[in-house]
mmCIF file of C-alpha atoms in Angstrom:
data_model
loop_
_atom_site.group_PDB
_atom_site.id
_atom_site.type_symbol
_atom_site.label_atom_id
_atom_site.label_comp_id
_atom_site.label_asym_id
_atom_site.label_seq_id
_atom_site.Cartn_x
_atom_site.Cartn_y
_atom_site.Cartn_z
ATOM 1 C CA MET A 1 14.633 29.168 -43.786
ATOM 2 C CA LEU A 2 17.618 27.393 -43.020
ATOM 3 C CA VAL A 3 17.619 30.126 -40.259
ATOM 4 C CA SER A 4 14.611 29.647 -39.261
ATOM 5 C CA ARG A 5 14.453 25.278 -39.142
ATOM 6 C CA LEU A 6 17.545 25.935 -36.874
ATOM 7 C CA ARG A 7 15.759 28.187 -34.332
ATOM 8 C CA PHE A 8 13.006 25.275 -34.549
ATOM 9 C CA THR A 9 15.157 22.705 -33.788
ATOM 10 C CA GLN A 10 17.085 24.887 -31.232
ATOM 11 C CA GLN A 11 13.766 24.731 -29.351
ATOM 12 C CA ILE A 12 12.772 21.571 -29.271
ATOM 13 C CA ALA A 13 16.081 20.060 -28.165
ATOM 14 C CA SER A 14 16.313 22.776 -24.992
ATOM 15 C CA ARG A 15 12.311 20.836 -24.981
ATOM 16 C CA PHE A 16 12.947 17.729 -24.258
ATOM 17 C CA VAL A 17 16.937 18.689 -22.448
ATOM 18 C CA ARG A 18 14.458 19.603 -19.940
ATOM 19 C CA SER A 19 12.365 16.275 -19.638
ATOM 20 C CA PRO A 20 14.033 13.397 -18.195
ATOM 21 C CA ALA A 21 11.368 10.805 -19.856
ATOM 22 C CA PHE A 22 12.330 11.598 -23.071
ATOM 23 C CA TRP A 23 15.661 10.918 -23.345
ATOM 24 C CA GLN A 24 16.124 7.797 -24.443
ATOM 25 C CA ALA A 25 20.008 6.759 -25.995
ATOM 26 C CA SER A 26 20.361 6.468 -29.655
ATOM 27 C CA ARG A 27 22.942 6.212 -30.793
ATOM 28 C CA ALA A 28 23.254 6.321 -34.854
ATOM 29 C CA LYS A 29 23.842 8.842 -37.284
ATOM 30 C CA SER A 30 24.879 11.945 -34.374
ATOM 31 C CA GLY A 31 28.061 10.694 -33.887
ATOM 32 C CA GLY A 32 26.981 9.312 -30.917
ATOM 33 C CA THR A 33 24.822 11.542 -29.544
ATOM 34 C CA LEU A 34 21.679 10.950 -27.893
ATOM 35 C CA ARG A 35 18.820 11.722 -29.345
ATOM 36 C CA THR A 36 14.457 11.138 -28.923
ATOM 37 C CA PRO A 37 13.193 8.989 -30.782
ATOM 38 C CA PHE A 38 11.120 12.419 -31.605
ATOM 39 C CA LEU A 39 14.564 14.440 -32.685
ATOM 40 C CA ALA A 40 16.065 11.364 -33.749
ATOM 41 C CA SER A 41 13.347 10.797 -36.812
ATOM 42 C CA PHE A 42 13.515 14.804 -37.688
ATOM 43 C CA LEU A 43 17.207 14.911 -37.559
ATOM 44 C CA ASP A 44 16.940 11.967 -40.371
ATOM 45 C CA THR A 45 15.373 14.666 -42.712
ATOM 46 C CA ALA A 46 16.655 18.298 -40.991
ATOM 47 C CA PRO A 47 19.414 19.868 -43.403
ATOM 48 C CA LYS A 48 22.871 19.602 -42.263
ATOM 49 C CA ALA A 49 23.688 22.856 -40.296
ATOM 50 C CA SER A 50 20.672 22.094 -37.790
ATOM 51 C CA CYS A 51 22.369 18.445 -37.545
ATOM 52 C CA THR A 52 25.272 20.141 -36.834
ATOM 53 C CA ALA A 53 23.497 22.790 -33.383
ATOM 54 C CA LEU A 54 22.102 19.399 -32.500
ATOM 55 C CA LYS A 55 24.971 18.126 -31.628
ATOM 56 C CA HIS A 56 26.381 19.939 -28.731
ATOM 57 C CA VAL A 57 22.983 19.168 -27.107
ATOM 58 C CA ARG A 58 23.983 16.839 -24.070
ATOM 59 C CA PRO A 59 21.565 15.013 -21.211
ATOM 60 C CA LEU A 60 22.023 16.973 -17.214
ATOM 61 C CA PRO A 61 24.504 15.273 -15.594
ATOM 62 C CA CYS A 62 21.414 13.890 -13.543
ATOM 63 C CA GLN A 63 19.978 12.532 -16.730
ATOM 64 C CA ALA A 64 23.190 10.612 -17.397
ATOM 65 C CA LYS A 65 23.362 9.100 -14.048
ATOM 66 C CA ALA A 66 23.867 5.720 -14.486
ATOM 67 C CA MET A 67 22.188 3.122 -12.900
ATOM 68 C CA SER A 68 23.105 0.283 -10.485
ATOM 69 C CA SER A 69 22.350 -2.738 -11.592
ATOM 70 C CA GLU A 70 22.927 -4.822 -8.466
ATOM 71 C CA ALA A 71 19.917 -6.739 -7.514
ATOM 72 C CA PRO A 72 18.776 -5.734 -3.349
ATOM 73 C CA LYS A 73 18.936 -8.736 -0.889
ATOM 74 C CA GLN A 74 15.234 -10.165 -0.353
ATOM 75 C CA ILE A 75 14.849 -12.034 2.783
ATOM 76 C CA SER A 76 13.696 -15.629 3.219
ATOM 77 C CA THR A 77 10.215 -15.558 4.756
ATOM 78 C CA PRO A 78 10.124 -17.813 7.833
ATOM 79 C CA LYS A 79 8.894 -21.451 8.738
ATOM 80 C CA ALA A 80 5.790 -21.837 6.780
ATOM 81 C CA GLN A 81 3.264 -23.519 8.825
ATOM 82 C CA LYS A 82 -0.985 -23.260 8.267
ATOM 83 C CA VAL A 83 -3.013 -20.893 10.559
ATOM 84 C CA ASN A 84 -6.741 -20.218 11.064
ATOM 85 C CA ILE A 85 -7.731 -16.412 10.478
ATOM 86 C CA ALA A 86 -10.227 -14.241 10.936
ATOM 87 C CA LEU A 87 -11.013 -11.011 9.911
ATOM 88 C CA CYS A 88 -14.253 -9.105 11.854
ATOM 89 C CA GLN A 89 -15.987 -7.121 9.809
ATOM 90 C CA ILE A 90 -17.784 -5.666 12.681
ATOM 91 C CA ALA A 91 -20.914 -3.052 13.048
ATOM 92 C CA VAL A 92 -19.623 0.288 14.310
ATOM 93 C CA SER A 93 -21.863 3.168 16.046
ATOM 94 C CA GLU A 94 -21.468 6.107 17.866
ATOM 95 C CA ASP A 95 -21.071 5.177 20.734
ATOM 96 C CA LYS A 96 -16.930 3.803 22.169
ATOM 97 C CA ASP A 97 -17.585 1.712 24.457
ATOM 98 C CA LYS A 98 -19.866 -0.588 22.916
ATOM 99 C CA ASN A 99 -17.578 -0.638 19.737
ATOM 100 C CA ILE A 100 -15.382 -2.018 21.912
ATOM 101 C CA GLN A 101 -17.549 -5.105 23.660
ATOM 102 C CA THR A 102 -18.097 -5.433 19.731
ATOM 103 C CA ALA A 103 -14.913 -5.836 19.526
ATOM 104 C CA LYS A 104 -14.156 -7.971 22.331
ATOM 105 C CA ALA A 105 -17.433 -10.320 21.357
ATOM 106 C CA ALA A 106 -15.796 -10.636 17.552
ATOM 107 C CA ILE A 107 -12.508 -12.184 18.558
ATOM 108 C CA GLN A 108 -13.793 -14.514 21.330
ATOM 109 C CA GLU A 109 -16.326 -15.645 19.311
ATOM 110 C CA ALA A 110 -13.558 -16.400 16.556
ATOM 111 C CA ALA A 111 -10.721 -17.610 18.620
ATOM 112 C CA GLN A 112 -13.386 -20.352 19.248
ATOM 113 C CA ALA A 113 -14.393 -21.102 16.176
ATOM 114 C CA GLY A 114 -10.182 -21.913 16.148
ATOM 115 C CA ALA A 115 -8.624 -18.410 14.361
ATOM 116 C CA LYS A 116 -5.358 -17.599 15.795
ATOM 117 C CA LEU A 117 -4.455 -14.579 14.373
ATOM 118 C CA VAL A 118 -7.689 -12.381 14.380
ATOM 119 C CA VAL A 119 -7.940 -9.016 12.761
ATOM 120 C CA LEU A 120 -10.478 -5.609 12.497
ATOM 121 C CA PRO A 121 -11.087 -3.199 10.420
ATOM 122 C CA GLU A 122 -10.202 0.745 10.244
ATOM 123 C CA MET A 123 -11.458 2.771 12.515
ATOM 124 C CA TRP A 124 -13.463 0.012 14.365
ATOM 125 C CA ASN A 125 -14.027 2.105 17.587
ATOM 126 C CA CYS A 126 -15.368 5.704 16.485
ATOM 127 C CA PRO A 127 -17.389 7.192 13.242
ATOM 128 C CA TYR A 128 -14.885 7.450 10.018
ATOM 129 C CA SER A 129 -15.084 11.224 9.683
ATOM 130 C CA ASN A 130 -12.703 14.274 10.391
ATOM 131 C CA GLU A 131 -15.649 15.163 13.253
ATOM 132 C CA SER A 132 -15.237 11.699 15.257
ATOM 133 C CA PHE A 133 -11.299 11.355 15.229
ATOM 134 C CA PRO A 134 -10.206 14.580 17.078
ATOM 135 C CA LYS A 135 -12.575 13.071 19.440
ATOM 136 C CA TYR A 136 -12.417 9.113 19.754
ATOM 137 C CA ALA A 137 -8.212 9.980 19.523
ATOM 138 C CA GLU A 138 -6.089 7.772 21.937
ATOM 139 C CA ASN A 139 -2.733 8.357 23.366
ATOM 140 C CA ILE A 140 -1.219 4.526 23.790
ATOM 141 C CA ASP A 141 2.227 6.010 23.928
ATOM 142 C CA ALA A 142 1.199 8.033 27.208
ATOM 143 C CA GLY A 143 -0.302 4.470 27.810
ATOM 144 C CA PHE A 144 -4.403 6.931 27.739
ATOM 145 C CA SER A 145 -5.653 4.684 25.775
ATOM 146 C CA PRO A 146 -9.059 2.683 26.852
ATOM 147 C CA SER A 147 -9.061 0.621 22.610
ATOM 148 C CA VAL A 148 -5.539 -0.292 23.315
ATOM 149 C CA SER A 149 -5.787 -1.721 26.530
ATOM 150 C CA ALA A 150 -9.029 -3.498 25.832
ATOM 151 C CA MET A 151 -7.446 -5.372 22.708
ATOM 152 C CA SER A 152 -4.336 -6.780 24.790
ATOM 153 C CA SER A 153 -6.431 -8.328 26.394
ATOM 154 C CA ALA A 154 -8.571 -10.035 24.125
ATOM 155 C CA ALA A 155 -5.526 -11.079 22.803
ATOM 156 C CA ARG A 156 -4.360 -12.878 26.201
ATOM 157 C CA GLU A 157 -7.764 -14.265 26.788
ATOM 158 C CA ASN A 158 -8.506 -15.938 23.670
ATOM 159 C CA GLY A 159 -4.634 -16.786 23.386
ATOM 160 C CA VAL A 160 -4.843 -15.300 19.177
ATOM 161 C CA THR A 161 -2.741 -12.610 17.374
ATOM 162 C CA LEU A 162 -4.748 -9.446 16.859
ATOM 163 C CA VAL A 163 -4.593 -7.132 14.188
ATOM 164 C CA ALA A 164 -6.456 -4.859 16.320
ATOM 165 C CA GLY A 165 -7.489 -2.669 12.859
ATOM 166 C CA SER A 166 -7.099 0.899 13.322
ATOM 167 C CA ILE A 167 -8.417 3.869 16.122
ATOM 168 C CA PRO A 168 -7.205 7.648 16.172
ATOM 169 C CA GLU A 169 -3.614 8.691 17.768
ATOM 170 C CA SER A 170 -3.186 11.556 19.363
ATOM 171 C CA SER A 171 0.377 12.232 19.809
ATOM 172 C CA ASN A 172 1.989 15.078 20.211
ATOM 173 C CA GLY A 173 -0.122 17.043 19.007
ATOM 174 C CA LYS A 174 -0.929 15.101 15.856
ATOM 175 C CA LEU A 175 -3.402 12.998 14.538
ATOM 176 C CA TYR A 176 -2.720 9.544 13.335
ATOM 177 C CA ASN A 177 -4.944 6.807 12.200
ATOM 178 C CA THR A 178 -3.283 4.230 13.669
ATOM 179 C CA CYS A 179 -2.642 0.424 13.658
ATOM 180 C CA CYS A 180 -1.712 -1.802 17.060
ATOM 181 C CA ILE A 181 -0.709 -5.477 16.804
ATOM 182 C CA PHE A 182 -0.369 -7.538 19.724
ATOM 183 C CA ASP A 183 0.903 -11.200 20.124
ATOM 184 C CA ASP A 184 -0.865 -14.098 22.144
ATOM 185 C CA GLN A 185 0.001 -12.923 24.945
ATOM 186 C CA GLY A 186 -1.271 -9.403 24.696
ATOM 187 C CA LYS A 187 1.357 -8.254 24.218
ATOM 188 C CA LEU A 188 2.581 -4.661 21.696
ATOM 189 C CA LEU A 189 4.491 -5.505 19.306
ATOM 190 C CA ALA A 190 4.031 -2.577 16.817
ATOM 191 C CA LYS A 191 2.207 0.108 15.558
ATOM 192 C CA HIS A 192 0.977 0.730 12.264
ATOM 193 C CA ARG A 193 0.456 4.805 11.341
ATOM 194 C CA LYS A 194 -0.954 5.168 8.080
ATOM 195 C CA VAL A 195 1.204 6.307 5.637
ATOM 196 C CA HIS A 196 -0.836 7.670 2.000
ATOM 197 C CA LEU A 197 -3.708 9.714 3.681
ATOM 198 C CA PHE A 198 -6.746 9.479 1.491
ATOM 199 C CA ASP A 199 -7.503 12.649 0.075
ATOM 200 C CA ILE A 200 -10.086 12.896 -3.257
ATOM 201 C CA ASP A 201 -12.482 14.874 -5.503
ATOM 202 C CA ILE A 202 -15.105 12.273 -7.155
ATOM 203 C CA PRO A 203 -17.777 15.361 -8.301
ATOM 204 C CA GLY A 204 -20.750 13.830 -7.822
ATOM 205 C CA LYS A 205 -19.455 10.491 -5.932
ATOM 206 C CA ILE A 206 -17.623 11.608 -3.324
ATOM 207 C CA THR A 207 -15.343 13.802 -1.684
ATOM 208 C CA PHE A 208 -12.704 13.251 1.737
ATOM 209 C CA LYS A 209 -9.630 15.134 2.937
ATOM 210 C CA GLU A 210 -8.072 13.100 5.774
ATOM 211 C CA SER A 211 -5.416 15.490 5.904
ATOM 212 C CA GLU A 212 -7.644 17.886 7.372
ATOM 213 C CA THR A 213 -6.996 16.899 10.533
ATOM 214 C CA LEU A 214 -4.513 13.175 10.265
ATOM 215 C CA THR A 215 -1.191 13.308 9.639
ATOM 216 C CA GLN A 216 0.436 11.100 7.607
ATOM 217 C CA GLY A 217 2.891 7.857 9.111
ATOM 218 C CA ASP A 218 6.163 7.804 8.043
ATOM 219 C CA ASP A 219 7.745 3.775 8.627
ATOM 220 C CA PHE A 220 7.183 0.252 7.224
ATOM 221 C CA THR A 221 5.643 -1.660 9.749
ATOM 222 C CA VAL A 222 6.528 -5.675 9.173
ATOM 223 C CA VAL A 223 6.177 -7.656 12.140
ATOM 224 C CA ASP A 224 7.362 -11.337 13.195
ATOM 225 C CA THR A 225 4.642 -12.949 15.094
ATOM 226 C CA PRO A 226 3.323 -16.420 16.114
ATOM 227 C CA ALA A 227 1.517 -17.186 13.437
ATOM 228 C CA CYS A 228 3.377 -15.432 10.543
ATOM 229 C CA ARG A 229 5.701 -12.358 9.227
ATOM 230 C CA VAL A 230 2.763 -9.698 8.263
ATOM 231 C CA GLY A 231 3.094 -6.601 6.948
ATOM 232 C CA ILE A 232 0.895 -3.440 7.906
ATOM 233 C CA GLY A 233 -0.966 -1.219 5.868
ATOM 234 C CA ILE A 234 -4.600 0.749 6.089
ATOM 235 C CA CYS A 235 -6.741 1.273 3.240
ATOM 236 C CA TYR A 236 -5.835 3.415 0.935
ATOM 237 C CA ASP A 237 -1.853 2.295 1.541
ATOM 238 C CA LEU A 238 -3.045 -0.773 -0.554
ATOM 239 C CA ARG A 239 -3.275 1.610 -3.878
ATOM 240 C CA PHE A 240 0.815 2.088 -3.245
ATOM 241 C CA PRO A 241 2.049 -1.189 -4.366
ATOM 242 C CA GLU A 242 5.617 0.543 -3.691
ATOM 243 C CA LEU A 243 4.528 -0.315 0.052
ATOM 244 C CA ALA A 244 3.525 -4.677 -0.491
ATOM 245 C CA MET A 245 6.869 -4.303 -3.055
ATOM 246 C CA VAL A 246 8.969 -3.531 0.000
ATOM 247 C CA TYR A 247 7.475 -5.896 2.444
ATOM 248 C CA ALA A 248 7.700 -8.728 0.061
ATOM 249 C CA GLN A 249 11.441 -7.942 0.118
ATOM 250 C CA ARG A 250 11.612 -8.275 3.780
ATOM 251 C CA GLY A 251 9.681 -11.793 3.778
ATOM 252 C CA VAL A 252 6.121 -10.494 4.665
ATOM 253 C CA GLN A 253 3.987 -13.418 3.800
ATOM 254 C CA LEU A 254 0.970 -11.290 4.784
ATOM 255 C CA ILE A 255 -0.283 -7.822 4.113
ATOM 256 C CA VAL A 256 -3.310 -6.881 6.854
ATOM 257 C CA TYR A 257 -4.958 -3.976 5.539
ATOM 258 C CA PRO A 258 -8.347 -2.944 7.879
ATOM 259 C CA GLY A 259 -9.690 -0.582 5.574
ATOM 260 C CA ALA A 260 -12.918 0.854 4.759
ATOM 261 C CA PHE A 261 -13.395 1.747 0.609
ATOM 262 C CA ASN A 262 -16.609 3.293 0.079
ATOM 263 C CA MET A 263 -19.591 2.821 -2.536
ATOM 264 C CA THR A 264 -17.949 4.288 -4.873
ATOM 265 C CA THR A 265 -14.388 3.294 -4.615
ATOM 266 C CA GLY A 266 -15.458 -0.638 -3.285
ATOM 267 C CA PRO A 267 -17.019 -2.030 -6.061
ATOM 268 C CA ALA A 268 -14.260 -0.519 -8.774
ATOM 269 C CA HIS A 269 -11.364 -1.444 -7.246
ATOM 270 C CA TRP A 270 -11.232 -3.151 -3.662
ATOM 271 C CA GLU A 271 -11.111 -7.048 -5.201
ATOM 272 C CA LEU A 272 -9.295 -5.585 -7.631
ATOM 273 C CA LEU A 273 -6.278 -4.317 -5.752
ATOM 274 C CA GLN A 274 -5.760 -6.805 -3.271
ATOM 275 C CA LYS A 275 -5.550 -9.234 -5.884
ATOM 276 C CA ALA A 276 -3.210 -7.185 -7.435
ATOM 277 C CA ARG A 277 -1.078 -6.690 -4.738
ATOM 278 C CA ALA A 278 -0.663 -10.595 -4.423
ATOM 279 C CA VAL A 279 -0.427 -11.757 -7.363
ATOM 280 C CA ASP A 280 2.397 -8.670 -8.195
ATOM 281 C CA ASN A 281 4.289 -10.296 -4.885
ATOM 282 C CA GLN A 282 3.247 -13.624 -4.373
ATOM 283 C CA LEU A 283 2.153 -13.289 -0.437
ATOM 284 C CA PHE A 284 -1.818 -13.658 1.219
ATOM 285 C CA ILE A 285 -3.692 -10.335 0.801
ATOM 286 C CA ALA A 286 -5.862 -10.024 4.174
ATOM 287 C CA THR A 287 -8.534 -6.823 3.992
ATOM 288 C CA CYS A 288 -11.386 -6.055 6.950
ATOM 289 C CA SER A 289 -13.922 -3.468 6.627
ATOM 290 C CA PRO A 290 -16.391 -2.572 8.777
ATOM 291 C CA ALA A 291 -19.557 -3.858 8.257
ATOM 292 C CA ARG A 292 -22.306 -1.473 5.678
ATOM 293 C CA ASN A 293 -24.526 1.229 7.855
ATOM 294 C CA GLN A 294 -26.737 3.084 4.915
ATOM 295 C CA GLY A 295 -27.362 5.468 7.944
ATOM 296 C CA ALA A 296 -23.730 6.660 8.417
ATOM 297 C CA GLY A 297 -21.953 9.942 6.944
ATOM 298 C CA TYR A 298 -19.201 7.459 5.198
ATOM 299 C CA THR A 299 -20.933 4.553 4.065
ATOM 300 C CA ALA A 300 -18.059 1.477 3.664
ATOM 301 C CA TRP A 301 -18.085 -1.296 1.039
ATOM 302 C CA GLY A 302 -18.137 -4.166 3.555
ATOM 303 C CA HIS A 303 -17.054 -7.556 1.579
ATOM 304 C CA SER A 304 -13.798 -7.740 3.964
ATOM 305 C CA MET A 305 -11.649 -10.857 2.198
ATOM 306 C CA ILE A 306 -8.553 -12.756 2.106
ATOM 307 C CA ILE A 307 -6.602 -13.169 -1.222
ATOM 308 C CA ASP A 308 -3.867 -16.325 -2.130
ATOM 309 C CA PRO A 309 -0.807 -15.532 -3.839
ATOM 310 C CA PHE A 310 -2.151 -16.909 -7.406
ATOM 311 C CA ALA A 311 -5.051 -14.192 -7.448
ATOM 312 C CA ALA A 312 -7.692 -16.743 -5.906
ATOM 313 C CA ILE A 313 -10.238 -15.581 -3.432
ATOM 314 C CA VAL A 314 -9.866 -17.944 -0.244
ATOM 315 C CA ALA A 315 -12.406 -16.581 2.004
ATOM 316 C CA GLN A 316 -15.351 -13.257 1.755
ATOM 317 C CA THR A 317 -18.102 -11.771 3.494
ATOM 318 C CA GLN A 318 -20.400 -9.594 2.039
ATOM 319 C CA GLU A 319 -21.474 -6.146 3.506
ATOM 320 C CA LEU A 320 -22.879 -6.854 6.858
ATOM 321 C CA ALA A 321 -21.694 -7.501 10.037
ATOM 322 C CA GLY A 322 -20.179 -10.988 9.859
ATOM 323 C CA THR A 323 -16.876 -12.883 10.896
ATOM 324 C CA VAL A 324 -14.766 -14.211 7.201
ATOM 325 C CA HIS A 325 -12.912 -17.523 8.576
ATOM 326 C CA ALA A 326 -10.368 -19.680 6.400
ATOM 327 C CA GLU A 327 -7.612 -21.624 7.058
ATOM 328 C CA ILE A 328 -4.067 -20.031 4.724
ATOM 329 C CA ASP A 329 -0.694 -22.035 4.315
ATOM 330 C CA PHE A 330 1.999 -20.046 3.900
ATOM 331 C CA ALA A 331 3.519 -22.990 1.899
ATOM 332 C CA GLN A 332 1.977 -21.110 -0.733
ATOM 333 C CA VAL A 333 4.167 -18.489 -0.042
ATOM 334 C CA ASN A 334 7.577 -20.404 -1.088
ATOM 335 C CA GLU A 335 5.511 -22.212 -3.538
ATOM 336 C CA ARG A 336 4.924 -19.860 -6.324
ATOM 337 C CA ARG A 337 7.979 -17.775 -6.184
ATOM 338 C CA GLN A 338 9.344 -21.052 -7.141
ATOM 339 C CA ASN A 339 7.172 -22.088 -9.902
ATOM 340 C CA MET A 340 6.792 -18.162 -11.547
ATOM 341 C CA PRO A 341 10.614 -16.827 -9.730
ATOM 342 C CA MET A 342 10.006 -13.389 -10.423
ATOM 343 C CA PHE A 343 11.860 -10.822 -8.343
ATOM 344 C CA LYS A 344 14.679 -13.494 -9.218
ATOM 345 C CA GLN A 345 13.210 -12.167 -12.754
ATOM 346 C CA LYS A 346 13.538 -9.152 -12.770
ATOM 347 C CA ARG A 347 15.347 -6.421 -14.526
ATOM 348 C CA PHE A 348 17.351 -4.160 -12.073
ATOM 349 C CA ASP A 349 19.883 -3.392 -14.493
ATOM 350 C CA LEU A 350 17.149 -1.287 -15.551
ATOM 351 C CA TYR A 351 14.824 0.025 -12.913
ATOM 352 C CA ALA A 352 15.172 -0.312 -8.619
ATOM 353 C CA LEU A 353 12.739 0.352 -5.441
ATOM 354 C CA ILE A 354 14.601 1.720 -3.273
ATOM 355 C CA ASP A 355 13.864 1.554 0.623
ATOM 356 C CA LYS A 356 14.846 4.754 2.037
ATOM 357 C CA THR A 357 13.821 3.986 5.142
ATOM 358 C CA LEU A 358 17.237 1.643 6.087
ATOM 359 C CA SER A 359 19.189 4.270 4.992
#
């Protein structure tokens, strides 16, 4: 009986020594041996011979590695100002030229209404489908991109900072879901390639695999614009809190997510995720969707909106084509962080976020 108990105990120990998540330091009756809660209770009732065998169980080297308690540097946000922002939820067709003209008209109307920062939707120049991405793709780096040229001109002519949604980009034999950011002189400040590809399968609801045609981006995008310091994500990027956390550490005041959530994920998560990213990181969130088209192969949820650092909805629209207008005061970012200094209160002795792009 004792031998059988010993073998069982050794099997348990072998299993847990391979599982870092189960190793919680517990130094009780085992003479300083690290024990999981399960093993601790077992040891308290096990025969002495079994306890002796388990005293030699140790975590693997990688499990015992100490974690640095040094807090990462949080970059200060730029000087706060009030900015009029417009989210252009435009209708997208199969005609690229028509889509470009629609986007230009929406930008002009937004600027005439006082907007200084204008945002377009995800895949605003083409239908959202794997069949469309290769057909509508443009080589931005090679300078052959009618969509980018038109947006550069629109930003300059209307004197606005433009987060130009996203378009399919071709580069070195690969396709990307890419957002371009322009200053009010029409200069291309940065490109963001979608980091997290939309690959989902919800039986009976929706299946989509962006990875069938697109390649994921491999960098963060933080841009100092005339309006504010902005971080960029695209649609599915919204689901990954680490991206927003890195942006917050880099002093971002506003994260813009051009996105096209669908009729399954939109009602469930679109607003929820925006509020979570905003309140967790104490900054503004803006999302811009295409208008809903029930006849399209992929039906967008719509509901473009702006969320403040306290998770309140500043402004939003519904599913049809239209523009969201709002004045946002970036002083709220510092105010909320002073009222509730969450970054300073983080337990970096217990966990850490590592920005590997800076190493």
